[in-house]
mmCIF file of C-alpha atoms in Angstrom:
data_model
loop_
_atom_site.group_PDB
_atom_site.id
_atom_site.type_symbol
_atom_site.label_atom_id
_atom_site.label_comp_id
_atom_site.label_asym_id
_atom_site.label_seq_id
_atom_site.Cartn_x
_atom_site.Cartn_y
_atom_site.Cartn_z
ATOM 1 C CA UNK A 1309 41.983 -15.075 112.657
ATOM 2 C CA UNK A 1310 41.328 -12.682 115.496
ATOM 3 C CA UNK A 1311 44.863 -13.134 116.804
ATOM 4 C CA UNK A 1312 46.318 -12.415 113.343
ATOM 5 C CA UNK A 1313 44.149 -9.322 113.070
ATOM 6 C CA UNK A 1314 45.310 -8.072 116.463
ATOM 7 C CA UNK A 1315 48.955 -8.569 115.544
ATOM 8 C CA UNK A 1316 48.539 -6.867 112.166
ATOM 9 C CA UNK A 1317 46.821 -3.862 113.724
ATOM 10 C CA UNK A 1318 49.489 -3.612 116.435
ATOM 11 C CA UNK A 1319 52.378 -3.984 113.999
ATOM 12 C CA UNK A 1320 50.850 -1.477 111.566
ATOM 13 C CA UNK A 1321 50.595 1.143 114.315
ATOM 14 C CA UNK A 1322 54.075 0.393 115.648
ATOM 15 C CA UNK A 1323 55.639 0.472 112.177
ATOM 16 C CA UNK A 1324 54.044 3.831 111.443
ATOM 17 C CA UNK A 1325 55.115 5.394 114.730
ATOM 18 C CA UNK A 1326 58.644 3.975 114.759
ATOM 19 C CA UNK A 1327 59.095 4.677 111.042
ATOM 20 C CA UNK A 1328 58.129 8.303 111.540
ATOM 21 C CA UNK A 1329 60.466 8.655 114.509
ATOM 22 C CA UNK A 1330 63.452 7.000 112.788
ATOM 23 C CA UNK A 1331 63.178 6.898 109.006
ATOM 24 C CA UNK A 1332 61.443 10.265 108.760
ATOM 25 C CA UNK A 1333 63.680 11.580 111.570
ATOM 26 C CA UNK A 1334 60.815 13.051 113.591
ATOM 27 C CA UNK A 1335 62.624 12.214 116.829
ATOM 28 C CA UNK A 1336 65.187 14.954 116.181
ATOM 29 C CA UNK A 1337 62.471 17.448 117.207
ATOM 30 C CA UNK A 1338 61.970 15.902 120.661
ATOM 31 C CA UNK A 1339 63.591 18.847 122.427
ATOM 32 C CA UNK A 1340 61.141 21.245 120.789
ATOM 33 C CA UNK A 1341 58.173 19.033 121.642
ATOM 34 C CA UNK A 1342 58.922 18.982 125.344
ATOM 35 C CA UNK A 1343 59.984 22.612 125.616
ATOM 36 C CA UNK A 1344 56.475 24.023 125.171
ATOM 37 C CA UNK A 1345 57.334 25.720 121.870
ATOM 38 C CA UNK A 1346 54.498 23.917 120.060
ATOM 39 C CA UNK A 1347 51.799 25.384 122.305
ATOM 40 C CA UNK A 1348 51.290 28.469 120.172
ATOM 41 C CA UNK A 1349 52.197 26.884 116.831
ATOM 42 C CA UNK A 1350 49.801 27.544 113.971
ATOM 43 C CA UNK A 1351 48.277 24.287 112.678
ATOM 44 C CA UNK A 1352 47.559 25.880 109.283
ATOM 45 C CA UNK A 1353 51.249 26.731 108.839
ATOM 46 C CA UNK A 1354 52.940 23.982 110.815
ATOM 47 C CA UNK A 1355 56.547 24.231 111.810
ATOM 48 C CA UNK A 1356 58.751 21.228 110.955
ATOM 49 C CA UNK A 1357 58.704 20.227 114.653
ATOM 50 C CA UNK A 1358 54.896 20.325 114.809
ATOM 51 C CA UNK A 1359 54.579 18.402 111.562
ATOM 52 C CA UNK A 1360 56.980 15.755 112.882
ATOM 53 C CA UNK A 1361 54.966 15.515 116.107
ATOM 54 C CA UNK A 1362 51.679 14.951 114.248
ATOM 55 C CA UNK A 1363 53.364 12.418 111.953
ATOM 56 C CA UNK A 1364 54.749 10.373 114.837
ATOM 57 C CA UNK A 1365 53.519 10.579 118.441
ATOM 58 C CA UNK A 1366 50.192 12.311 117.738
ATOM 59 C CA UNK A 1367 49.375 10.182 114.698
ATOM 60 C CA UNK A 1368 47.047 7.208 114.411
ATOM 61 C CA UNK A 1369 49.958 4.861 115.148
ATOM 62 C CA UNK A 1370 49.733 4.902 118.931
ATOM 63 C CA UNK A 1371 45.922 4.397 119.054
ATOM 64 C CA UNK A 1372 46.264 1.522 116.569
ATOM 65 C CA UNK A 1373 48.803 -0.132 118.859
ATOM 66 C CA UNK A 1374 46.307 0.176 121.726
ATOM 67 C CA UNK A 1375 43.411 -1.215 119.634
ATOM 68 C CA UNK A 1376 45.566 -4.098 118.394
ATOM 69 C CA UNK A 1377 46.688 -4.951 121.914
ATOM 70 C CA UNK A 1378 43.075 -4.836 123.144
ATOM 71 C CA UNK A 1379 42.065 -7.257 120.380
ATOM 72 C CA UNK A 1380 44.910 -9.591 121.413
ATOM 73 C CA UNK A 1381 43.993 -9.233 125.100
ATOM 74 C CA UNK A 1382 40.359 -10.114 124.372
ATOM 75 C CA UNK A 1383 41.375 -13.068 122.204
ATOM 76 C CA UNK A 1384 43.666 -14.486 124.921
ATOM 77 C CA UNK A 1385 40.709 -14.461 127.299
ATOM 78 C CA UNK A 1386 38.354 -16.117 124.827
ATOM 79 C CA UNK A 1387 36.325 -12.941 124.335
ATOM 80 C CA UNK A 1388 35.306 -12.085 120.791
ATOM 81 C CA UNK A 1389 36.031 -8.432 119.978
ATOM 82 C CA UNK A 1390 32.868 -6.521 119.083
ATOM 83 C CA UNK A 1391 32.347 -6.107 115.322
ATOM 84 C CA UNK A 1392 32.171 -2.314 115.611
ATOM 85 C CA UNK A 1393 35.963 -2.300 116.051
ATOM 86 C CA UNK A 1394 36.490 -3.912 112.648
ATOM 87 C CA UNK A 1395 33.744 -1.876 110.962
ATOM 88 C CA UNK A 1396 35.027 1.425 112.330
ATOM 89 C CA UNK A 1397 38.638 0.666 111.441
ATOM 90 C CA UNK A 1398 37.504 -0.652 108.058
ATOM 91 C CA UNK A 1399 35.617 2.503 107.151
ATOM 92 C CA UNK A 1400 38.516 4.628 108.367
ATOM 93 C CA UNK A 1401 40.931 2.486 106.305
ATOM 94 C CA UNK A 1402 38.853 2.896 103.127
ATOM 95 C CA UNK A 1403 38.674 6.675 103.615
ATOM 96 C CA UNK A 1404 42.438 6.726 104.117
ATOM 97 C CA UNK A 1405 42.924 4.646 100.971
ATOM 98 C CA UNK A 1406 40.844 7.092 98.933
ATOM 99 C CA UNK A 1407 42.793 10.075 100.283
ATOM 100 C CA UNK A 1408 46.262 8.478 100.003
ATOM 101 C CA UNK A 1409 46.175 5.608 97.526
ATOM 102 C CA UNK A 1410 49.850 4.635 97.713
ATOM 103 C CA UNK A 1411 50.142 3.734 101.377
ATOM 104 C CA UNK A 1412 50.148 0.314 103.071
ATOM 105 C CA UNK A 1413 46.388 0.477 103.772
ATOM 106 C CA UNK A 1414 45.777 -3.048 102.349
ATOM 107 C CA UNK A 1415 47.509 -4.488 105.430
ATOM 108 C CA UNK A 1416 45.044 -2.764 107.733
ATOM 109 C CA UNK A 1417 42.122 -3.717 105.498
ATOM 110 C CA UNK A 1418 43.251 -7.358 105.689
ATOM 111 C CA UNK A 1419 43.326 -7.097 109.496
ATOM 112 C CA UNK A 1420 39.760 -5.735 109.478
ATOM 113 C CA UNK A 1421 38.516 -8.548 107.232
ATOM 114 C CA UNK A 1422 40.233 -11.148 109.439
ATOM 115 C CA UNK A 1423 38.660 -9.577 112.518
ATOM 116 C CA UNK A 1424 35.176 -9.655 110.981
ATOM 117 C CA UNK A 1425 35.522 -13.245 109.774
ATOM 118 C CA UNK A 1426 36.946 -14.328 113.133
ATOM 119 C CA UNK A 1427 34.085 -12.658 115.004
ATOM 120 C CA UNK A 1428 31.507 -14.274 112.716
ATOM 121 C CA UNK A 1429 33.074 -17.717 113.156
ATOM 122 C CA UNK A 1430 33.187 -17.266 116.922
ATOM 123 C CA UNK A 1431 29.520 -16.257 116.963
ATOM 124 C CA UNK A 1432 28.584 -19.366 114.977
ATOM 125 C CA UNK A 1433 30.683 -21.582 117.235
ATOM 126 C CA UNK A 1434 29.085 -20.134 120.394
ATOM 127 C CA UNK A 1435 25.564 -20.500 119.017
ATOM 128 C CA UNK A 1436 25.542 -23.111 116.217
ATOM 129 C CA UNK A 1437 21.757 -23.175 115.713
ATOM 130 C CA UNK A 1438 20.297 -19.905 116.966
ATOM 131 C CA UNK A 1439 16.843 -20.602 115.523
ATOM 132 C CA UNK A 1440 16.478 -24.157 116.786
ATOM 133 C CA UNK A 1441 13.817 -24.712 119.423
ATOM 134 C CA UNK A 1442 15.452 -27.088 121.878
ATOM 135 C CA UNK A 1443 12.361 -27.356 124.076
ATOM 136 C CA UNK A 1444 10.212 -28.812 121.308
ATOM 137 C CA UNK A 1445 10.032 -32.617 120.978
ATOM 138 C CA UNK A 1446 9.687 -34.259 117.556
#
């Protein structure tokens, strides 16, 4: 479950970033991005180049790729990702769903649920009877 969650998070971030760069044609503003012309741009009245930058490279896509890859890295080493990752992403996903209902947020929510269930199962497997007193004889 943890591996599936990591892949879903990674793919969600990659799809958002690559979709913005290609489908939304944000990449056509690359020359403006690297010329320094965005430095004085007004965020309240964004230029098309600034808007494209925030939709693609400066969006949540790249950090989601990093988080997903960290989850996969931890899983490959037999380390259970801490639950705060799933809880934080889950809360953020729900807020995003309330703000923009018709987006693919259910995919990210599924990844968060899988991550929480996987972490809970791993905790049970590592410590099957946490309240048992193994030093006591019957």
